[in-house]
Amino acid sequence: MEEEAPRQCAMGRGGGCASGALRLEGLAVGELQDVALTVAAGEVLCLSGVSGSGKSRLLRAVADLDPHEGEAWLGATARASLAGHEWRRRVRLVPAESRWWAERVGDHFPSAEVAGLAALGFESATLDWPVERLSSGERQRLALLRAVTPAPAALLLDEPTANLDAETARRVEDWLCARIREAGWPTIWVAHDIAQIARVADRHLRLEAGRLTEAGDPAWA
Amino acid sequence: MGVIELAWWQLALAALLVVALAGCTMAARLGVGRSLLIAAARTAIQLTLVGLVLEALFASARFHWVALMATGMLLIAGREVVARQTRRLTGGWGFGIGTLAMFLSSFSVAVLSLTVIIGPEPWYRPQYAIPLLGMMLGNTMTGVALALDRLTDGAWRQRAVIENRLMLGQPWQEAIGDLRREAMRSGLMPTINAMAAAGVVSLPGMMTGQILAGTAPALAVKYQILIMFAITLGTGFGTLVAVSLASRRLFDARERLRLERLSSSSQ
């Protein structure tokens, strides 16, 4: 389904990655201990596991939203060297349930020029829609669009297609994967659907009993 | 014009009417009679005691006694601010921030009004200083308490919204900006309303008291305007300081929202 993406650096821990890889070292939050992993630029790392296994907590820790131990790097930039909001501006977390604080959709975007509206099935008039009237599927797609406007340097996606019908989910997947490969964002993608993981993942880790384990190569590879 | 002397039996007559009111509400089973009587008794006892204290204070007029009285008033006001909040900052921060905000605003505005504007001799003369400070503290306390309550309760309820804004890379000031504005507004609203309604809808209590006590209305009006402005300044700056410090305290050095710094439930 996807073209072979240009890999900018090798995978693996401490692989001397200079350009834009997301690297976690000694991350510990809740039951999870000593998580070390590297997501290369443009790579999609899928994360699965039963509810409550700590997938969302791990993403929140990477985005530095909860107190935890360990350090994260984006390329050569250590998280500790940046202010919290500067890190989150680069490493953008999209939660499973998005929140909206202003009245109109457009108020949540930095400017009236939003790329990708059409690709996700919207038009420019969408920006004038009141948030109240959005369906949960529309909210989810707009939240994804909001999270990549302006562009981040890495993405953390928490079940980004959970509220979408199968056809729309495929469309959003394609759009996301294309953007990720094109911009070279290292991406951690929490997903439940094995078929989806097979479609989007370069690598698949399962989170079980506080441990991350390789779930083998995705089926298509 | 002299002051018409008020005898105790005349006060007793007013008290009798309050008791009659409580009796009526009890007969109608409205359930407020008891608290009405307790509050009325507290008013009588507290004001009588403070009257005695003020008599002694006016007689001595020493600076350290005035300062002690002012400090006592401040600490009690700080306690009241904490008591009026459903979710308060833990570890003494709620009391500390509220008290510091009231100290900075009420004390400096009161001292400024005394030294520069009213100019009694000496400047801390208790007849002027204590009532002025009392009025400032009372109003600042209400403003600070309302604003802090709105801020902490709002942060608790809107946790997901604030965190989603953080996830999008907003600095903490921006992520909690709407709440800070709401908190400022609710803290200042009683003062703004009082200024807007003064003289048209209501005659302010101090002015009424002065006129009843024999002061010429023109002079009473001037003092009332001064007091209104002083109260507005005290409430405004106090609320500003309290909201700034408390909202900062809700985040840590990494700009994470730390709601565990709020006590989890009301008492």
Short mmCIF file of C-alpha atoms in Angstrom, two decimals:
data_model
loop_
_atom_site.label_atom_id
_atom_site.label_comp_id
_atom_site.label_asym_id
_atom_site.label_seq_id
_atom_site.Cartn_x
_atom_site.Cartn_y
_atom_site.Cartn_z
CA MET A 1 0.00 0.00 0.00
CA GLU A 2 2.74 2.47 0.91
CA GLU A 3 5.78 3.24 -1.17
CA GLU A 4 9.07 2.44 0.43
CA ALA A 5 9.83 5.48 2.53
CA PRO A 6 13.30 6.95 2.44
CA ARG A 7 14.90 6.06 5.75
CA GLN A 8 16.99 8.84 7.12
CA CYS A 9 18.75 6.78 9.72
CA ALA A 10 18.97 3.29 11.10
CA MET A 11 16.61 1.95 13.72
CA GLY A 12 17.74 0.66 17.05
CA ARG A 13 18.75 2.07 20.32
CA GLY A 14 21.48 4.68 20.25
CA GLY A 15 22.07 4.12 16.56
CA GLY A 16 23.80 7.46 16.14
CA CYS A 17 20.70 8.98 14.63
CA ALA A 18 21.18 12.64 13.88
CA SER A 19 18.15 13.74 11.94
CA GLY A 20 14.84 13.85 13.69
CA ALA A 21 14.52 10.40 15.27
CA LEU A 22 12.54 10.17 18.49
CA ARG A 23 14.53 8.37 21.15
CA LEU A 24 13.36 7.37 24.64
CA GLU A 25 15.75 6.35 27.36
CA GLY A 26 14.99 4.93 30.76
CA LEU A 27 11.41 6.15 30.63
CA ALA A 28 9.40 4.95 33.62
CA VAL A 29 5.77 5.74 34.30
CA GLY A 30 3.35 3.70 36.40
CA GLU A 31 3.96 -0.02 35.84
CA LEU A 32 6.16 0.62 32.83
CA GLN A 33 9.83 0.56 33.74
CA ASP A 34 12.92 1.52 31.82
CA VAL A 35 11.45 1.96 28.35
CA ALA A 36 14.16 2.49 25.75
CA LEU A 37 13.28 2.73 22.11
CA THR A 38 14.05 4.70 19.00
CA VAL A 39 11.56 5.64 16.33
CA ALA A 40 13.34 6.68 13.15
CA ALA A 41 12.31 9.65 11.07
CA GLY A 42 9.29 8.74 8.98
CA GLU A 43 8.82 5.45 10.82
CA VAL A 44 5.45 4.36 12.22
CA LEU A 45 5.76 2.38 15.43
CA CYS A 46 2.44 0.78 16.35
CA LEU A 47 1.70 0.14 19.99
CA SER A 48 -1.03 -2.26 21.07
CA GLY A 49 -2.16 -3.83 24.31
CA VAL A 50 -5.31 -4.36 26.38
CA SER A 51 -7.08 -1.33 27.85
CA GLY A 52 -5.40 -0.09 30.97
CA SER A 53 -2.00 -1.51 30.01
CA GLY A 54 -0.55 1.99 29.98
CA LYS A 55 -0.40 2.90 26.28
CA SER A 56 -1.90 6.34 26.77
CA ARG A 57 0.22 6.94 29.86
CA LEU A 58 3.33 6.16 27.86
CA LEU A 59 2.31 8.67 25.19
CA ARG A 60 1.56 11.27 27.87
CA ALA A 61 4.97 10.67 29.40
CA VAL A 62 6.70 11.12 26.04
CA ALA A 63 4.80 14.40 25.58
CA ASP A 64 5.88 15.30 29.13
CA LEU A 65 2.37 15.80 30.48
CA ASP A 66 2.81 13.74 33.64
CA PRO A 67 5.71 13.51 36.07
CA HIS A 68 7.89 10.50 35.23
CA GLU A 69 11.48 9.37 35.01
CA GLY A 70 13.71 9.17 31.99
CA GLU A 71 14.69 11.35 29.08
CA ALA A 72 13.65 11.76 25.47
CA TRP A 73 15.51 13.11 22.47
CA LEU A 74 14.35 14.42 19.18
CA GLY A 75 17.33 14.09 16.91
CA ALA A 76 20.14 15.63 18.89
CA THR A 77 17.85 17.79 21.02
CA ALA A 78 17.27 16.59 24.57
CA ARG A 79 13.83 17.24 25.98
CA ALA A 80 15.29 18.77 29.14
CA SER A 81 16.95 21.47 27.05
CA LEU A 82 13.57 22.79 25.90
CA ALA A 83 10.70 24.38 27.80
CA GLY A 84 7.67 22.10 28.15
CA HIS A 85 5.59 23.86 25.53
CA GLU A 86 8.45 23.95 23.04
CA TRP A 87 8.88 20.19 23.34
CA ARG A 88 5.14 19.62 22.88
CA ARG A 89 5.08 21.93 19.90
CA ARG A 90 7.58 19.55 18.29
CA VAL A 91 6.29 16.26 19.67
CA ARG A 92 2.56 16.54 19.16
CA LEU A 93 0.22 14.19 21.04
CA VAL A 94 -3.27 13.63 19.62
CA PRO A 95 -5.45 12.21 22.42
CA ALA A 96 -8.19 9.66 21.79
CA GLU A 97 -10.79 12.24 22.74
CA SER A 98 -10.16 15.76 21.50
CA ARG A 99 -11.31 18.85 23.37
CA TRP A 100 -12.45 22.12 21.87
CA TRP A 101 -12.59 25.38 23.76
CA ALA A 102 -13.73 28.04 21.30
CA GLU A 103 -17.03 28.36 19.51
CA ARG A 104 -15.99 27.91 15.90
CA VAL A 105 -13.75 25.25 14.39
CA GLY A 106 -11.51 27.88 12.80
CA ASP A 107 -10.70 29.48 16.17
CA HIS A 108 -8.63 26.40 17.02
CA PHE A 109 -6.30 26.85 14.06
CA PRO A 110 -3.50 29.44 14.02
CA SER A 111 -4.57 30.89 10.68
CA ALA A 112 -7.38 30.67 8.13
CA GLU A 113 -5.06 28.78 5.76
CA VAL A 114 -5.42 25.12 6.71
CA ALA A 115 -3.87 22.56 4.38
CA GLY A 116 -5.48 19.14 4.14
CA LEU A 117 -9.14 20.04 4.73
CA ALA A 118 -10.17 18.57 1.39
CA ALA A 119 -8.11 15.41 1.87
CA LEU A 120 -10.07 14.64 5.04
CA GLY A 121 -13.44 15.36 3.46
CA PHE A 122 -13.92 18.96 4.55
CA GLU A 123 -14.07 22.29 2.79
CA SER A 124 -12.87 25.75 3.77
CA ALA A 125 -16.37 26.59 5.05
CA THR A 126 -15.83 23.93 7.72
CA LEU A 127 -13.74 26.44 9.64
CA ASP A 128 -16.93 28.46 10.26
CA TRP A 129 -18.84 25.50 11.67
CA PRO A 130 -19.75 25.67 15.35
CA VAL A 131 -17.87 23.00 17.31
CA GLU A 132 -21.11 21.99 19.04
CA ARG A 133 -22.52 20.48 15.88
CA LEU A 134 -19.54 18.31 14.94
CA SER A 135 -20.07 14.56 15.02
CA SER A 136 -17.52 12.49 16.92
CA GLY A 137 -15.98 11.37 13.63
CA GLU A 138 -15.67 14.94 12.39
CA ARG A 139 -14.10 15.94 15.68
CA GLN A 140 -11.53 13.21 15.40
CA ARG A 141 -10.53 14.11 11.86
CA LEU A 142 -10.39 17.83 12.64
CA ALA A 143 -8.34 17.11 15.77
CA LEU A 144 -5.77 15.33 13.59
CA LEU A 145 -5.68 18.26 11.22
CA ARG A 146 -5.35 20.67 14.14
CA ALA A 147 -2.47 18.66 15.55
CA VAL A 148 -0.42 18.95 12.36
CA THR A 149 -1.14 22.67 11.85
CA PRO A 150 1.48 24.11 12.12
CA ALA A 151 3.63 21.07 11.37
CA PRO A 152 5.22 19.22 14.32
CA ALA A 153 8.48 17.25 14.24
CA ALA A 154 7.06 14.01 15.64
CA LEU A 155 3.59 12.54 16.21
CA LEU A 156 2.04 10.54 19.04
CA LEU A 157 -1.35 9.21 17.97
CA ASP A 158 -3.78 7.65 20.45
CA GLU A 159 -6.25 5.56 18.45
CA PRO A 160 -6.62 8.19 15.75
CA THR A 161 -9.38 6.39 13.86
CA ALA A 162 -11.42 4.95 16.75
CA ASN A 163 -14.58 6.94 15.98
CA LEU A 164 -14.50 6.50 12.20
CA ASP A 165 -16.31 4.09 9.90
CA ALA A 166 -14.12 1.63 7.99
CA GLU A 167 -14.04 3.62 4.77
CA THR A 168 -13.19 6.95 6.41
CA ALA A 169 -10.64 5.24 8.64
CA ARG A 170 -8.81 4.00 5.53
CA ARG A 171 -8.87 7.44 4.02
CA VAL A 172 -7.49 9.02 7.21
CA GLU A 173 -4.83 6.30 7.48
CA ASP A 174 -3.67 6.94 3.92
CA TRP A 175 -3.55 10.67 4.51
CA LEU A 176 -1.67 10.28 7.81
CA CYS A 177 0.85 7.81 6.38
CA ALA A 178 1.50 10.01 3.37
CA ARG A 179 2.09 13.03 5.60
CA ILE A 180 4.31 11.06 7.97
CA ARG A 181 6.50 9.67 5.17
CA GLU A 182 6.65 12.96 3.35
CA ALA A 183 7.56 15.05 6.38
CA GLY A 184 9.65 12.34 8.05
CA TRP A 185 7.87 12.47 11.40
CA PRO A 186 8.79 9.69 13.80
CA THR A 187 5.36 8.38 14.88
CA ILE A 188 4.07 6.28 17.75
CA TRP A 189 0.60 5.05 16.83
CA VAL A 190 -1.60 3.35 19.42
CA ALA A 191 -3.99 0.97 17.65
CA HIS A 192 -6.22 -2.01 18.45
CA ASP A 193 -7.13 -3.21 14.99
CA ILE A 194 -4.63 -5.83 13.79
CA ALA A 195 -5.56 -5.17 10.16
CA GLN A 196 -4.84 -1.48 10.61
CA ILE A 197 -1.53 -2.21 12.29
CA ALA A 198 -0.60 -4.44 9.35
CA ARG A 199 -1.42 -1.61 6.98
CA VAL A 200 0.39 1.27 8.68
CA ALA A 201 3.13 -0.10 10.93
CA ASP A 202 6.81 -0.35 10.19
CA ARG A 203 7.22 -1.95 13.58
CA HIS A 204 4.74 -3.29 16.12
CA LEU A 205 5.24 -3.45 19.87
CA ARG A 206 2.84 -4.95 22.37
CA LEU A 207 2.49 -3.60 25.86
CA GLU A 208 1.83 -6.40 28.35
CA ALA A 209 2.23 -6.53 32.12
CA GLY A 210 4.38 -3.43 32.11
CA ARG A 211 6.71 -4.71 29.38
CA LEU A 212 7.14 -3.79 25.74
CA THR A 213 7.66 -6.78 23.47
CA GLU A 214 8.22 -7.05 19.72
CA ALA A 215 5.04 -8.38 18.13
CA GLY A 216 6.87 -9.52 15.03
CA ASP A 217 6.93 -8.02 11.58
CA PRO A 218 3.70 -6.60 10.29
CA ALA A 219 1.98 -9.04 7.93
CA TRP A 220 2.58 -7.07 4.76
CA ALA A 221 6.31 -6.79 5.17
CA MET B 1 -25.37 68.78 64.14
CA GLY B 2 -24.66 66.40 66.99
CA VAL B 3 -24.99 62.65 66.98
CA ILE B 4 -28.26 61.31 68.32
CA GLU B 5 -27.39 58.99 71.16
CA LEU B 6 -28.49 55.39 70.65
CA ALA B 7 -29.56 53.66 73.86
CA TRP B 8 -29.28 49.92 74.53
CA TRP B 9 -33.04 49.56 74.91
CA GLN B 10 -33.47 50.96 71.42
CA LEU B 11 -31.11 48.28 70.06
CA ALA B 12 -33.04 45.72 72.07
CA LEU B 13 -36.17 46.78 70.23
CA ALA B 14 -34.47 46.04 66.86
CA ALA B 15 -33.24 42.73 68.27
CA LEU B 16 -36.78 41.86 69.36
CA LEU B 17 -37.95 42.36 65.79
CA VAL B 18 -35.24 39.98 64.53
CA VAL B 19 -36.45 37.41 67.05
CA ALA B 20 -39.99 37.98 65.79
CA LEU B 21 -38.79 37.36 62.23
CA ALA B 22 -37.09 34.14 63.31
CA GLY B 23 -40.31 33.12 65.06
CA CYS B 24 -42.31 33.71 61.88
CA THR B 25 -39.94 31.63 59.73
CA MET B 26 -40.00 28.84 62.31
CA ALA B 27 -43.79 28.87 62.39
CA ALA B 28 -43.79 28.61 58.57
CA ARG B 29 -41.19 25.80 58.74
CA LEU B 30 -38.80 27.56 56.39
CA GLY B 31 -35.76 26.23 58.21
CA VAL B 32 -33.70 29.39 58.45
CA GLY B 33 -34.85 30.60 61.87
CA ARG B 34 -32.03 28.92 63.77
CA SER B 35 -29.18 30.15 61.58
CA LEU B 36 -30.76 33.61 61.54
CA LEU B 37 -30.72 33.79 65.33
CA ILE B 38 -27.16 32.48 65.55
CA ALA B 39 -25.95 35.00 62.97
CA ALA B 40 -27.74 37.84 64.73
CA ALA B 41 -26.19 36.83 68.05
CA ARG B 42 -22.75 36.65 66.42
CA THR B 43 -23.17 40.14 64.98
CA ALA B 44 -24.09 41.56 68.37
CA ILE B 45 -21.31 39.78 70.27
CA GLN B 46 -18.53 40.28 67.69
CA LEU B 47 -19.29 43.94 67.15
CA THR B 48 -19.56 44.61 70.90
CA LEU B 49 -16.19 42.97 71.49
CA VAL B 50 -14.54 44.81 68.61
CA GLY B 51 -16.07 48.01 69.97
CA LEU B 52 -14.27 47.40 73.26
CA VAL B 53 -11.03 46.66 71.44
CA LEU B 54 -11.37 49.79 69.34
CA GLU B 55 -12.08 51.94 72.44
CA ALA B 56 -8.87 50.65 74.00
CA LEU B 57 -6.95 51.04 70.76
CA PHE B 58 -8.15 54.61 70.19
CA ALA B 59 -7.20 55.47 73.75
CA SER B 60 -3.65 54.20 73.41
CA ALA B 61 -3.07 55.01 69.70
CA ARG B 62 0.34 53.29 69.74
CA PHE B 63 1.74 52.08 66.44
CA HIS B 64 2.51 48.55 67.54
CA TRP B 65 -1.05 47.98 68.79
CA VAL B 66 -2.45 49.20 65.48
CA ALA B 67 -0.03 46.95 63.59
CA LEU B 68 -0.99 43.96 65.76
CA MET B 69 -4.68 44.56 65.15
CA ALA B 70 -4.05 44.89 61.39
CA THR B 71 -2.07 41.64 61.32
CA GLY B 72 -4.81 39.82 63.20
CA MET B 73 -7.41 41.07 60.72
CA LEU B 74 -5.22 39.96 57.80
CA LEU B 75 -4.73 36.43 59.15
CA ILE B 76 -8.44 35.97 59.82
CA ALA B 77 -9.20 37.20 56.29
CA GLY B 78 -6.66 34.69 54.91
CA ARG B 79 -8.38 31.89 56.77
CA GLU B 80 -11.76 32.98 55.40
CA VAL B 81 -10.43 32.93 51.82
CA VAL B 82 -9.34 29.32 52.26
CA ALA B 83 -12.60 28.32 53.94
CA ARG B 84 -14.68 29.60 51.05
CA GLN B 85 -13.06 27.41 48.40
CA THR B 86 -14.32 24.01 47.26
CA ARG B 87 -10.90 22.92 45.94
CA ARG B 88 -7.97 24.60 47.56
CA LEU B 89 -4.27 24.50 46.92
CA THR B 90 -2.68 22.09 49.39
CA GLY B 91 0.35 22.53 51.60
CA GLY B 92 -0.55 26.00 52.86
CA TRP B 93 -0.35 27.50 49.36
CA GLY B 94 -4.03 28.47 49.37
CA PHE B 95 -3.69 30.36 52.63
CA GLY B 96 -0.28 31.75 51.68
CA ILE B 97 -1.26 33.07 48.26
CA GLY B 98 -4.55 34.55 49.50
CA THR B 99 -2.93 36.23 52.48
CA LEU B 100 0.03 37.54 50.50
CA ALA B 101 -2.27 38.96 47.82
CA MET B 102 -4.41 40.73 50.44
CA PHE B 103 -1.36 41.99 52.29
CA LEU B 104 0.24 43.45 49.18
CA SER B 105 -2.91 45.12 47.91
CA SER B 106 -4.98 46.09 50.95
CA PHE B 107 -2.07 47.23 53.10
CA SER B 108 -0.33 49.25 50.44
CA VAL B 109 -3.52 50.95 49.24
CA ALA B 110 -4.60 51.65 52.84
CA VAL B 111 -1.19 53.08 53.78
CA LEU B 112 -1.12 55.13 50.59
CA SER B 113 -4.61 56.52 51.23
CA LEU B 114 -3.66 57.38 54.81
CA THR B 115 -0.31 59.03 54.15
CA VAL B 116 -0.91 60.78 50.83
CA ILE B 117 -4.65 61.42 50.62
CA ILE B 118 -6.33 61.62 54.04
CA GLY B 119 -3.26 62.57 56.06
CA PRO B 120 -4.29 62.16 59.70
CA GLU B 121 -1.72 62.96 62.38
CA PRO B 122 0.02 60.54 62.97
CA TRP B 123 -0.72 58.62 59.77
CA TYR B 124 -1.57 55.38 61.59
CA ARG B 125 -4.17 57.09 63.79
CA PRO B 126 -6.49 54.13 64.56
CA GLN B 127 -9.75 56.09 64.08
CA TYR B 128 -8.87 56.28 60.38
CA ALA B 129 -6.53 53.35 59.82
CA ILE B 130 -8.58 50.50 61.29
CA PRO B 131 -11.96 51.20 59.64
CA LEU B 132 -10.26 51.88 56.31
CA LEU B 133 -8.23 48.69 56.45
CA GLY B 134 -11.26 46.72 57.59
CA MET B 135 -13.29 47.84 54.63
CA MET B 136 -10.41 47.16 52.25
CA LEU B 137 -9.73 43.71 53.67
CA GLY B 138 -13.40 42.74 53.70
CA ASN B 139 -13.85 43.53 50.03
CA THR B 140 -10.47 42.24 48.88
CA MET B 141 -11.16 39.02 50.74
CA THR B 142 -14.41 38.52 48.82
CA GLY B 143 -12.73 39.24 45.50
CA VAL B 144 -9.74 36.99 46.15
CA ALA B 145 -11.94 34.17 47.44
CA LEU B 146 -14.30 34.31 44.46
CA ALA B 147 -11.45 34.46 41.95
CA LEU B 148 -9.44 31.62 43.49
CA ASP B 149 -12.52 29.45 43.80
CA ARG B 150 -13.36 30.01 40.14
CA LEU B 151 -9.78 29.31 39.09
CA THR B 152 -9.21 26.10 41.02
CA ASP B 153 -12.67 24.68 40.44
CA GLY B 154 -12.46 25.59 36.75
CA ALA B 155 -9.06 23.95 36.37
CA TRP B 156 -10.46 20.83 37.97
CA ARG B 157 -13.48 20.68 35.66
CA GLN B 158 -11.65 21.68 32.50
CA ARG B 159 -8.60 19.52 32.99
CA ALA B 160 -9.01 17.77 29.62
CA VAL B 161 -9.35 21.08 27.75
CA ILE B 162 -6.28 22.59 29.40
CA GLU B 163 -4.23 19.47 28.73
CA ASN B 164 -5.36 19.31 25.11
CA ARG B 165 -4.16 22.89 24.69
CA LEU B 166 -0.83 21.93 26.26
CA MET B 167 -0.57 18.99 23.85
CA LEU B 168 -0.86 21.43 20.96
CA GLY B 169 2.19 23.26 22.25
CA GLN B 170 0.56 26.21 23.98
CA PRO B 171 2.48 27.75 26.89
CA TRP B 172 0.76 27.31 30.25
CA GLN B 173 -0.35 30.95 30.37
CA GLU B 174 -2.25 30.50 27.14
CA ALA B 175 -3.64 27.07 28.05
CA ILE B 176 -5.24 28.49 31.22
CA GLY B 177 -5.86 31.97 29.78
CA ASP B 178 -9.63 31.66 29.47
CA LEU B 179 -9.89 30.50 33.08
CA ARG B 180 -7.69 33.33 34.34
CA ARG B 181 -9.92 35.85 32.61
CA GLU B 182 -13.04 34.25 34.09
CA ALA B 183 -11.46 34.22 37.55
CA MET B 184 -10.48 37.91 37.31
CA ARG B 185 -13.97 38.80 36.16
CA SER B 186 -15.74 36.97 38.96
CA GLY B 187 -13.36 38.48 41.52
CA LEU B 188 -13.97 42.02 40.34
CA MET B 189 -17.67 41.74 39.52
CA PRO B 190 -19.02 42.60 43.02
CA THR B 191 -16.86 45.75 43.14
CA ILE B 192 -17.83 46.84 39.64
CA ASN B 193 -21.48 46.26 40.44
CA ALA B 194 -21.19 48.22 43.69
CA MET B 195 -19.58 51.17 41.91
CA ALA B 196 -22.15 51.12 39.11
CA ALA B 197 -25.10 50.98 41.52
CA ALA B 198 -23.70 53.44 44.09
CA GLY B 199 -26.10 56.25 44.78
CA VAL B 200 -28.58 55.13 42.14
CA VAL B 201 -29.74 51.80 43.46
CA SER B 202 -28.06 51.70 46.85
CA LEU B 203 -26.58 54.13 49.31
CA PRO B 204 -23.27 52.63 50.43
CA GLY B 205 -23.16 51.52 54.04
CA MET B 206 -20.32 53.72 55.16
CA MET B 207 -21.89 56.85 53.74
CA THR B 208 -25.24 55.97 55.30
CA GLY B 209 -23.52 55.45 58.62
CA GLN B 210 -21.67 58.76 58.39
CA ILE B 211 -24.81 60.70 57.45
CA LEU B 212 -26.76 59.06 60.26
CA ALA B 213 -23.92 59.98 62.60
CA GLY B 214 -24.28 63.64 61.62
CA THR B 215 -21.70 64.27 58.87
CA ALA B 216 -22.70 66.63 56.06
CA PRO B 217 -23.71 64.61 52.98
CA ALA B 218 -21.17 66.38 50.72
CA LEU B 219 -18.27 65.32 52.95
CA ALA B 220 -19.71 61.82 53.39
CA VAL B 221 -19.93 61.52 49.59
CA LYS B 222 -16.26 62.51 49.17
CA TYR B 223 -15.15 59.92 51.68
CA GLN B 224 -17.36 57.33 50.06
CA ILE B 225 -15.85 57.94 46.62
CA LEU B 226 -12.38 57.67 48.09
CA ILE B 227 -13.30 54.43 49.83
CA MET B 228 -14.87 53.01 46.67
CA PHE B 229 -11.74 53.71 44.65
CA ALA B 230 -9.50 52.36 47.38
CA ILE B 231 -11.62 49.21 47.56
CA THR B 232 -11.48 48.82 43.79
CA LEU B 233 -7.70 49.19 43.79
CA GLY B 234 -7.28 46.77 46.67
CA THR B 235 -9.63 44.18 45.22
CA GLY B 236 -8.23 44.56 41.71
CA PHE B 237 -4.56 44.24 42.60
CA GLY B 238 -5.26 41.57 45.22
CA THR B 239 -7.22 39.46 42.75
CA LEU B 240 -4.53 39.98 40.11
CA VAL B 241 -1.75 38.81 42.42
CA ALA B 242 -3.78 35.85 43.71
CA VAL B 243 -4.84 34.65 40.25
CA SER B 244 -1.30 35.01 38.86
CA LEU B 245 0.35 33.12 41.71
CA ALA B 246 -2.32 30.43 41.99
CA SER B 247 -2.44 29.72 38.26
CA ARG B 248 1.35 29.43 38.19
CA ARG B 249 1.17 27.01 41.10
CA LEU B 250 -1.19 24.76 39.11
CA PHE B 251 1.68 24.04 36.71
CA ASP B 252 5.18 22.78 37.42
CA ALA B 253 8.51 23.78 35.92
CA ARG B 254 7.85 21.57 32.87
CA GLU B 255 4.49 23.33 32.34
CA ARG B 256 2.49 20.23 33.27
CA LEU B 257 -0.93 20.69 34.83
CA ARG B 258 -0.58 19.37 38.42
CA LEU B 259 -4.09 19.00 39.79
CA GLU B 260 -2.88 16.82 42.66
CA ARG B 261 -1.83 20.14 44.17
CA LEU B 262 -5.53 20.77 44.82
CA SER B 263 -7.36 19.06 47.66
CA SER B 264 -9.63 16.53 46.02
CA SER B 265 -12.99 17.29 47.58
CA SER B 266 -14.98 19.86 49.44
CA GLN B 267 -15.47 19.63 53.16
#
